[in-house]
Amino acid sequence: TGPTECRLQTWKALSELRSEGLIRNAGVSNFAVKHLIELQQQQQDGGVVVAPVANNQIQFNPFQPEHVMETIQYCAERNITITAYSPLGGIMDRDKTLANEILTALSRRYDKTLSEIMLRWAIQRGCAVIPGTGNPIHQKENLHGVYEYTLSDDDME
């Protein structure tokens, strides 16, 4: 069995658990639009009640390629929530964050850290964010600082 068949079999099993009342919702991780369409086609073609996708957990930050934005849009149109992991770019994008003139300018304009700007950006795009840190100061910023302000529509672009 290939990856497509594996995804479909797994989703069928989760759908059965949902129909038995053993789970309320089911979500996916790292699904692009084509993968979500596969599940919908299974629902349409199979005649079996297939659980709707409740959530898609994906890497999401300002440095993601355009296809990720397409996934965000697709999910929003179908009431699939997004949980953004690595909303701060992760260790691989740390240098991009520090060197990004737009983020730096927003940080100065709003008097917020780069992390707060990036988290707020993802939240205003409708994502639940799950930043990771062991630093208590960063934890406080992540929990409170991002809800003290709103980025303007122009700044969201």
Short mmCIF file of N, CA and C in Angstrom, two decimals:
data_model
loop_
_atom_site.label_atom_id
_atom_site.label_comp_id
_atom_site.label_asym_id
_atom_site.label_seq_id
_atom_site.Cartn_x
_atom_site.Cartn_y
_atom_site.Cartn_z
N THR A 1 0.82 -1.20 0.00
CA THR A 1 0.00 0.00 0.00
C THR A 1 0.86 1.26 0.00
N GLY A 2 0.43 2.22 -0.80
CA GLY A 2 1.14 3.48 -0.89
C GLY A 2 0.60 4.49 0.11
N PRO A 3 1.17 5.67 0.09
CA PRO A 3 0.75 6.69 1.06
C PRO A 3 -0.71 7.11 0.92
N THR A 4 -1.22 7.15 -0.31
CA THR A 4 -2.62 7.54 -0.50
C THR A 4 -3.54 6.52 0.15
N GLU A 5 -3.30 5.26 -0.12
CA GLU A 5 -4.14 4.20 0.45
C GLU A 5 -4.04 4.20 1.97
N CYS A 6 -2.86 4.43 2.49
CA CYS A 6 -2.67 4.48 3.94
C CYS A 6 -3.49 5.62 4.55
N ARG A 7 -3.44 6.79 3.93
CA ARG A 7 -4.23 7.93 4.42
C ARG A 7 -5.72 7.60 4.41
N LEU A 8 -6.19 7.01 3.31
CA LEU A 8 -7.62 6.71 3.19
C LEU A 8 -8.06 5.65 4.19
N GLN A 9 -7.25 4.63 4.40
CA GLN A 9 -7.60 3.60 5.38
C GLN A 9 -7.61 4.16 6.79
N THR A 10 -6.64 5.00 7.08
CA THR A 10 -6.58 5.62 8.41
C THR A 10 -7.80 6.50 8.64
N TRP A 11 -8.17 7.28 7.63
CA TRP A 11 -9.32 8.16 7.79
C TRP A 11 -10.62 7.37 7.93
N LYS A 12 -10.70 6.27 7.23
CA LYS A 12 -11.88 5.41 7.36
C LYS A 12 -11.99 4.87 8.78
N ALA A 13 -10.87 4.46 9.35
CA ALA A 13 -10.87 3.95 10.72
C ALA A 13 -11.27 5.05 11.71
N LEU A 14 -10.74 6.25 11.52
CA LEU A 14 -11.11 7.37 12.40
C LEU A 14 -12.59 7.70 12.25
N SER A 15 -13.10 7.62 11.03
CA SER A 15 -14.52 7.89 10.79
C SER A 15 -15.40 6.88 11.50
N GLU A 16 -14.98 5.62 11.51
CA GLU A 16 -15.73 4.58 12.22
C GLU A 16 -15.75 4.86 13.72
N LEU A 17 -14.61 5.28 14.26
CA LEU A 17 -14.54 5.62 15.69
C LEU A 17 -15.48 6.79 16.00
N ARG A 18 -15.54 7.75 15.10
CA ARG A 18 -16.42 8.90 15.30
C ARG A 18 -17.88 8.47 15.24
N SER A 19 -18.23 7.62 14.29
CA SER A 19 -19.62 7.19 14.18
C SER A 19 -20.04 6.33 15.36
N GLU A 20 -19.07 5.68 16.02
CA GLU A 20 -19.36 4.89 17.22
C GLU A 20 -19.38 5.75 18.48
N GLY A 21 -19.09 7.03 18.34
CA GLY A 21 -19.10 7.94 19.47
C GLY A 21 -17.85 7.88 20.34
N LEU A 22 -16.80 7.23 19.86
CA LEU A 22 -15.58 7.09 20.65
C LEU A 22 -14.66 8.30 20.54
N ILE A 23 -14.82 9.07 19.48
CA ILE A 23 -14.11 10.34 19.33
C ILE A 23 -15.10 11.38 18.82
N ARG A 24 -14.86 12.65 19.14
CA ARG A 24 -15.75 13.71 18.68
C ARG A 24 -15.32 14.26 17.33
N ASN A 25 -14.03 14.48 17.19
CA ASN A 25 -13.49 15.08 15.97
C ASN A 25 -12.20 14.38 15.59
N ALA A 26 -11.84 14.53 14.33
CA ALA A 26 -10.58 13.97 13.86
C ALA A 26 -9.88 15.03 13.02
N GLY A 27 -8.58 15.06 13.14
CA GLY A 27 -7.80 16.03 12.38
C GLY A 27 -6.63 15.36 11.70
N VAL A 28 -5.94 16.15 10.91
CA VAL A 28 -4.81 15.66 10.14
C VAL A 28 -3.60 16.55 10.41
N SER A 29 -2.47 16.12 9.95
CA SER A 29 -1.25 16.90 10.11
C SER A 29 -0.49 16.92 8.78
N ASN A 30 -0.08 18.10 8.40
CA ASN A 30 0.71 18.30 7.18
C ASN A 30 -0.02 17.88 5.91
N PHE A 31 -1.32 18.06 5.87
CA PHE A 31 -2.08 17.76 4.66
C PHE A 31 -2.14 18.99 3.78
N ALA A 32 -1.77 18.82 2.53
CA ALA A 32 -1.93 19.86 1.52
C ALA A 32 -3.33 19.74 0.94
N VAL A 33 -3.69 20.67 0.07
CA VAL A 33 -5.03 20.67 -0.52
C VAL A 33 -5.32 19.33 -1.20
N LYS A 34 -4.36 18.80 -1.95
CA LYS A 34 -4.61 17.54 -2.67
C LYS A 34 -4.94 16.39 -1.71
N HIS A 35 -4.34 16.39 -0.53
CA HIS A 35 -4.63 15.32 0.44
C HIS A 35 -6.03 15.49 1.04
N LEU A 36 -6.42 16.73 1.29
CA LEU A 36 -7.76 16.98 1.82
C LEU A 36 -8.82 16.61 0.78
N ILE A 37 -8.54 16.89 -0.48
CA ILE A 37 -9.47 16.52 -1.55
C ILE A 37 -9.63 15.00 -1.62
N GLU A 38 -8.53 14.27 -1.45
CA GLU A 38 -8.60 12.80 -1.44
C GLU A 38 -9.63 12.32 -0.42
N LEU A 39 -9.60 12.90 0.79
CA LEU A 39 -10.54 12.49 1.83
C LEU A 39 -11.97 12.85 1.46
N GLN A 40 -12.17 14.02 0.86
CA GLN A 40 -13.51 14.42 0.44
C GLN A 40 -14.04 13.51 -0.65
N GLN A 41 -13.19 13.12 -1.58
CA GLN A 41 -13.62 12.22 -2.64
C GLN A 41 -14.01 10.86 -2.08
N GLN A 42 -13.28 10.43 -1.08
CA GLN A 42 -13.64 9.17 -0.42
C GLN A 42 -15.03 9.29 0.17
N GLN A 43 -15.33 10.43 0.75
CA GLN A 43 -16.64 10.66 1.33
C GLN A 43 -17.71 10.65 0.26
N GLN A 44 -17.42 11.27 -0.87
CA GLN A 44 -18.41 11.37 -1.93
C GLN A 44 -18.57 10.06 -2.68
N ASP A 45 -17.47 9.33 -2.88
CA ASP A 45 -17.52 8.13 -3.71
C ASP A 45 -17.86 6.85 -2.94
N GLY A 46 -17.52 6.81 -1.67
CA GLY A 46 -17.61 5.56 -0.93
C GLY A 46 -18.98 5.23 -0.38
N GLY A 47 -19.86 6.22 -0.25
CA GLY A 47 -21.17 5.96 0.31
C GLY A 47 -21.15 5.77 1.81
N VAL A 48 -19.99 5.74 2.42
CA VAL A 48 -19.84 5.59 3.86
C VAL A 48 -19.79 6.98 4.47
N VAL A 49 -20.37 7.13 5.66
CA VAL A 49 -20.31 8.42 6.33
C VAL A 49 -18.88 8.61 6.82
N VAL A 50 -18.18 9.53 6.18
CA VAL A 50 -16.80 9.79 6.51
C VAL A 50 -16.74 11.07 7.34
N ALA A 51 -15.97 11.03 8.41
CA ALA A 51 -15.85 12.17 9.31
C ALA A 51 -15.29 13.38 8.56
N PRO A 52 -15.84 14.55 8.84
CA PRO A 52 -15.24 15.75 8.26
C PRO A 52 -13.89 16.02 8.94
N VAL A 53 -12.99 16.62 8.23
CA VAL A 53 -11.71 17.00 8.82
C VAL A 53 -11.98 18.21 9.71
N ALA A 54 -11.64 18.09 10.99
CA ALA A 54 -11.88 19.18 11.93
C ALA A 54 -10.70 20.14 12.00
N ASN A 55 -9.48 19.63 11.84
CA ASN A 55 -8.29 20.45 12.03
C ASN A 55 -7.15 19.93 11.16
N ASN A 56 -6.33 20.85 10.69
CA ASN A 56 -5.12 20.50 9.94
C ASN A 56 -3.96 21.19 10.65
N GLN A 57 -3.06 20.42 11.19
CA GLN A 57 -1.88 20.97 11.86
C GLN A 57 -0.75 21.05 10.85
N ILE A 58 -0.30 22.29 10.59
CA ILE A 58 0.74 22.49 9.58
C ILE A 58 1.77 23.51 10.08
N GLN A 59 2.94 23.45 9.49
CA GLN A 59 3.93 24.49 9.78
C GLN A 59 3.47 25.76 9.10
N PHE A 60 3.37 26.84 9.87
CA PHE A 60 2.86 28.08 9.30
C PHE A 60 3.53 29.27 9.96
N ASN A 61 4.19 30.06 9.14
CA ASN A 61 4.83 31.29 9.57
C ASN A 61 5.03 32.14 8.32
N PRO A 62 5.48 33.38 8.47
CA PRO A 62 5.59 34.25 7.29
C PRO A 62 6.55 33.77 6.20
N PHE A 63 7.32 32.75 6.46
CA PHE A 63 8.30 32.30 5.48
C PHE A 63 7.83 31.09 4.67
N GLN A 64 6.60 30.68 4.85
CA GLN A 64 6.10 29.50 4.15
C GLN A 64 5.82 29.82 2.68
N PRO A 65 5.97 28.81 1.81
CA PRO A 65 5.71 29.02 0.38
C PRO A 65 4.21 29.22 0.10
N GLU A 66 3.92 29.68 -1.10
CA GLU A 66 2.55 30.02 -1.50
C GLU A 66 1.58 28.84 -1.35
N HIS A 67 2.03 27.62 -1.60
CA HIS A 67 1.10 26.49 -1.51
C HIS A 67 0.55 26.32 -0.09
N VAL A 68 1.29 26.77 0.91
CA VAL A 68 0.79 26.70 2.28
C VAL A 68 -0.35 27.70 2.45
N MET A 69 -0.21 28.87 1.86
CA MET A 69 -1.30 29.85 1.91
C MET A 69 -2.54 29.31 1.20
N GLU A 70 -2.35 28.55 0.14
CA GLU A 70 -3.47 27.92 -0.55
C GLU A 70 -4.17 26.92 0.37
N THR A 71 -3.39 26.19 1.14
CA THR A 71 -3.96 25.24 2.10
C THR A 71 -4.76 25.98 3.17
N ILE A 72 -4.21 27.08 3.67
CA ILE A 72 -4.90 27.89 4.68
C ILE A 72 -6.25 28.36 4.13
N GLN A 73 -6.24 28.87 2.91
CA GLN A 73 -7.47 29.37 2.27
C GLN A 73 -8.48 28.24 2.08
N TYR A 74 -8.01 27.11 1.58
CA TYR A 74 -8.89 25.96 1.35
C TYR A 74 -9.56 25.53 2.66
N CYS A 75 -8.76 25.45 3.71
CA CYS A 75 -9.29 25.03 5.02
C CYS A 75 -10.31 26.05 5.54
N ALA A 76 -10.00 27.32 5.41
CA ALA A 76 -10.91 28.37 5.89
C ALA A 76 -12.26 28.28 5.18
N GLU A 77 -12.24 28.01 3.89
CA GLU A 77 -13.48 27.91 3.12
C GLU A 77 -14.32 26.70 3.52
N ARG A 78 -13.71 25.73 4.19
CA ARG A 78 -14.40 24.50 4.56
C ARG A 78 -14.51 24.31 6.07
N ASN A 79 -14.29 25.39 6.81
CA ASN A 79 -14.38 25.37 8.28
C ASN A 79 -13.46 24.34 8.92
N ILE A 80 -12.31 24.15 8.34
CA ILE A 80 -11.27 23.30 8.92
C ILE A 80 -10.31 24.23 9.65
N THR A 81 -10.20 24.06 10.96
CA THR A 81 -9.30 24.94 11.71
C THR A 81 -7.86 24.56 11.43
N ILE A 82 -6.98 25.53 11.64
CA ILE A 82 -5.55 25.33 11.44
C ILE A 82 -4.85 25.48 12.78
N THR A 83 -4.00 24.52 13.10
CA THR A 83 -3.08 24.66 14.22
C THR A 83 -1.70 24.83 13.61
N ALA A 84 -1.08 25.98 13.91
CA ALA A 84 0.21 26.33 13.33
C ALA A 84 1.34 25.90 14.26
N TYR A 85 2.13 24.94 13.80
CA TYR A 85 3.35 24.64 14.55
C TYR A 85 4.50 25.41 13.89
N SER A 86 5.53 25.66 14.64
CA SER A 86 6.66 26.49 14.22
C SER A 86 6.21 27.86 13.73
N PRO A 87 5.30 28.52 14.47
CA PRO A 87 4.84 29.83 14.02
C PRO A 87 5.93 30.91 14.08
N LEU A 88 7.03 30.58 14.74
CA LEU A 88 8.15 31.52 14.82
C LEU A 88 9.24 31.15 13.82
N GLY A 89 8.97 30.19 12.99
CA GLY A 89 9.91 29.81 11.94
C GLY A 89 10.85 28.69 12.32
N GLY A 90 10.99 28.43 13.60
CA GLY A 90 11.90 27.36 14.01
C GLY A 90 13.35 27.75 13.86
N ILE A 91 14.20 26.87 14.24
CA ILE A 91 15.64 27.16 14.24
C ILE A 91 16.18 27.41 12.84
N MET A 92 15.57 26.81 11.84
CA MET A 92 16.05 26.96 10.46
C MET A 92 15.81 28.37 9.92
N ASP A 93 14.78 29.05 10.42
CA ASP A 93 14.42 30.37 9.89
C ASP A 93 14.79 31.51 10.84
N ARG A 94 15.51 31.22 11.92
CA ARG A 94 15.86 32.26 12.89
C ARG A 94 16.60 33.42 12.22
N ASP A 95 17.56 33.10 11.35
CA ASP A 95 18.31 34.16 10.67
C ASP A 95 17.41 34.97 9.74
N LYS A 96 16.45 34.30 9.08
CA LYS A 96 15.51 35.02 8.22
C LYS A 96 14.69 36.01 9.03
N THR A 97 14.26 35.58 10.21
CA THR A 97 13.45 36.44 11.07
C THR A 97 14.24 37.68 11.47
N LEU A 98 15.44 37.48 11.95
CA LEU A 98 16.26 38.60 12.43
C LEU A 98 16.63 39.56 11.31
N ALA A 99 16.77 39.05 10.09
CA ALA A 99 17.18 39.88 8.96
C ALA A 99 16.00 40.48 8.19
N ASN A 100 14.78 40.08 8.53
CA ASN A 100 13.62 40.53 7.77
C ASN A 100 13.26 41.97 8.13
N GLU A 101 13.40 42.85 7.16
CA GLU A 101 13.17 44.28 7.41
C GLU A 101 11.72 44.59 7.74
N ILE A 102 10.81 43.87 7.13
CA ILE A 102 9.38 44.11 7.39
C ILE A 102 9.05 43.75 8.83
N LEU A 103 9.47 42.57 9.27
CA LEU A 103 9.19 42.16 10.65
C LEU A 103 9.86 43.10 11.65
N THR A 104 11.08 43.49 11.35
CA THR A 104 11.80 44.40 12.24
C THR A 104 11.09 45.74 12.34
N ALA A 105 10.61 46.25 11.21
CA ALA A 105 9.88 47.53 11.21
C ALA A 105 8.57 47.40 12.00
N LEU A 106 7.86 46.29 11.83
CA LEU A 106 6.62 46.07 12.59
C LEU A 106 6.90 45.97 14.08
N SER A 107 7.98 45.31 14.42
CA SER A 107 8.37 45.18 15.82
C SER A 107 8.58 46.56 16.44
N ARG A 108 9.25 47.44 15.74
CA ARG A 108 9.47 48.80 16.24
C ARG A 108 8.16 49.59 16.29
N ARG A 109 7.36 49.49 15.23
CA ARG A 109 6.11 50.26 15.14
C ARG A 109 5.16 49.90 16.29
N TYR A 110 5.04 48.62 16.59
CA TYR A 110 4.09 48.17 17.61
C TYR A 110 4.73 48.04 19.00
N ASP A 111 6.03 48.22 19.07
CA ASP A 111 6.78 48.04 20.31
C ASP A 111 6.55 46.62 20.87
N LYS A 112 6.71 45.66 19.99
CA LYS A 112 6.55 44.24 20.33
C LYS A 112 7.77 43.48 19.84
N THR A 113 8.02 42.32 20.43
CA THR A 113 9.13 41.49 19.97
C THR A 113 8.81 40.89 18.60
N LEU A 114 9.83 40.43 17.92
CA LEU A 114 9.61 39.76 16.63
C LEU A 114 8.69 38.55 16.81
N SER A 115 8.87 37.83 17.90
CA SER A 115 8.02 36.66 18.17
C SER A 115 6.57 37.07 18.33
N GLU A 116 6.33 38.14 19.06
CA GLU A 116 4.95 38.60 19.25
C GLU A 116 4.32 39.01 17.92
N ILE A 117 5.09 39.65 17.07
CA ILE A 117 4.58 40.04 15.75
C ILE A 117 4.21 38.80 14.93
N MET A 118 5.10 37.81 14.92
CA MET A 118 4.86 36.61 14.12
C MET A 118 3.68 35.81 14.65
N LEU A 119 3.55 35.70 15.96
CA LEU A 119 2.42 34.98 16.54
C LEU A 119 1.11 35.71 16.24
N ARG A 120 1.12 37.02 16.40
CA ARG A 120 -0.09 37.81 16.13
C ARG A 120 -0.50 37.67 14.67
N TRP A 121 0.46 37.66 13.77
CA TRP A 121 0.20 37.50 12.34
C TRP A 121 -0.55 36.19 12.08
N ALA A 122 -0.07 35.11 12.67
CA ALA A 122 -0.71 33.80 12.48
C ALA A 122 -2.10 33.77 13.12
N ILE A 123 -2.23 34.34 14.31
CA ILE A 123 -3.53 34.36 15.00
C ILE A 123 -4.55 35.15 14.17
N GLN A 124 -4.13 36.28 13.64
CA GLN A 124 -5.06 37.08 12.83
C GLN A 124 -5.40 36.40 11.51
N ARG A 125 -4.64 35.44 11.11
CA ARG A 125 -4.97 34.65 9.92
C ARG A 125 -5.90 33.48 10.29
N GLY A 126 -6.30 33.42 11.56
CA GLY A 126 -7.26 32.42 12.00
C GLY A 126 -6.66 31.14 12.54
N CYS A 127 -5.38 31.14 12.80
CA CYS A 127 -4.71 29.93 13.26
C CYS A 127 -4.62 29.87 14.79
N ALA A 128 -4.69 28.67 15.31
CA ALA A 128 -4.27 28.43 16.68
C ALA A 128 -2.77 28.21 16.59
N VAL A 129 -2.02 28.80 17.49
CA VAL A 129 -0.56 28.70 17.41
C VAL A 129 -0.02 27.87 18.57
N ILE A 130 1.02 27.09 18.29
CA ILE A 130 1.65 26.30 19.34
C ILE A 130 3.16 26.52 19.30
N PRO A 131 3.58 27.70 19.78
CA PRO A 131 5.02 27.96 19.83
C PRO A 131 5.64 27.15 20.95
N GLY A 132 6.87 26.78 20.78
CA GLY A 132 7.54 26.01 21.81
C GLY A 132 8.67 26.81 22.43
N THR A 133 8.71 26.85 23.75
CA THR A 133 9.81 27.48 24.46
C THR A 133 9.85 26.97 25.89
N GLY A 134 11.03 26.93 26.43
CA GLY A 134 11.21 26.59 27.84
C GLY A 134 11.52 27.82 28.67
N ASN A 135 11.60 28.97 28.00
CA ASN A 135 11.95 30.23 28.66
C ASN A 135 10.68 30.87 29.24
N PRO A 136 10.61 31.06 30.57
CA PRO A 136 9.40 31.63 31.18
C PRO A 136 9.04 33.02 30.66
N ILE A 137 10.02 33.82 30.31
CA ILE A 137 9.74 35.16 29.77
C ILE A 137 9.06 35.03 28.41
N HIS A 138 9.57 34.13 27.58
CA HIS A 138 8.96 33.92 26.26
C HIS A 138 7.57 33.30 26.40
N GLN A 139 7.40 32.42 27.37
CA GLN A 139 6.08 31.82 27.58
C GLN A 139 5.06 32.90 27.91
N LYS A 140 5.44 33.85 28.76
CA LYS A 140 4.53 34.94 29.12
C LYS A 140 4.20 35.79 27.89
N GLU A 141 5.21 36.12 27.10
CA GLU A 141 4.98 36.88 25.87
C GLU A 141 4.02 36.13 24.95
N ASN A 142 4.27 34.83 24.81
CA ASN A 142 3.46 34.01 23.91
C ASN A 142 2.01 33.92 24.38
N LEU A 143 1.79 33.93 25.68
CA LEU A 143 0.44 33.80 26.22
C LEU A 143 -0.31 35.12 26.31
N HIS A 144 0.39 36.19 26.60
CA HIS A 144 -0.31 37.44 26.88
C HIS A 144 -0.02 38.54 25.87
N GLY A 145 1.24 38.73 25.52
CA GLY A 145 1.62 39.85 24.68
C GLY A 145 0.94 39.90 23.34
N VAL A 146 0.60 38.75 22.79
CA VAL A 146 0.02 38.74 21.43
C VAL A 146 -1.44 39.16 21.41
N TYR A 147 -2.07 39.25 22.57
CA TYR A 147 -3.49 39.63 22.61
C TYR A 147 -3.70 41.07 23.03
N GLU A 148 -2.62 41.82 23.20
CA GLU A 148 -2.71 43.21 23.64
C GLU A 148 -2.83 44.20 22.48
N TYR A 149 -2.80 43.73 21.26
CA TYR A 149 -2.83 44.62 20.11
C TYR A 149 -3.31 43.84 18.89
N THR A 150 -3.53 44.58 17.81
CA THR A 150 -3.94 43.99 16.54
C THR A 150 -3.10 44.61 15.43
N LEU A 151 -2.65 43.78 14.51
CA LEU A 151 -1.94 44.30 13.33
C LEU A 151 -2.96 44.88 12.35
N SER A 152 -2.61 45.99 11.73
CA SER A 152 -3.52 46.60 10.74
C SER A 152 -3.61 45.68 9.51
N ASP A 153 -4.64 45.89 8.71
CA ASP A 153 -4.81 45.10 7.48
C ASP A 153 -3.59 45.24 6.57
N ASP A 154 -3.09 46.47 6.44
CA ASP A 154 -1.90 46.69 5.61
C ASP A 154 -0.69 45.93 6.15
N ASP A 155 -0.54 45.91 7.46
CA ASP A 155 0.60 45.22 8.06
C ASP A 155 0.47 43.69 7.97
N MET A 156 -0.73 43.22 7.83
CA MET A 156 -0.94 41.76 7.68
C MET A 156 -0.44 41.26 6.33
N GLU A 157 -0.39 42.14 5.35
CA GLU A 157 0.08 41.73 4.03
C GLU A 157 1.57 41.58 4.05
#
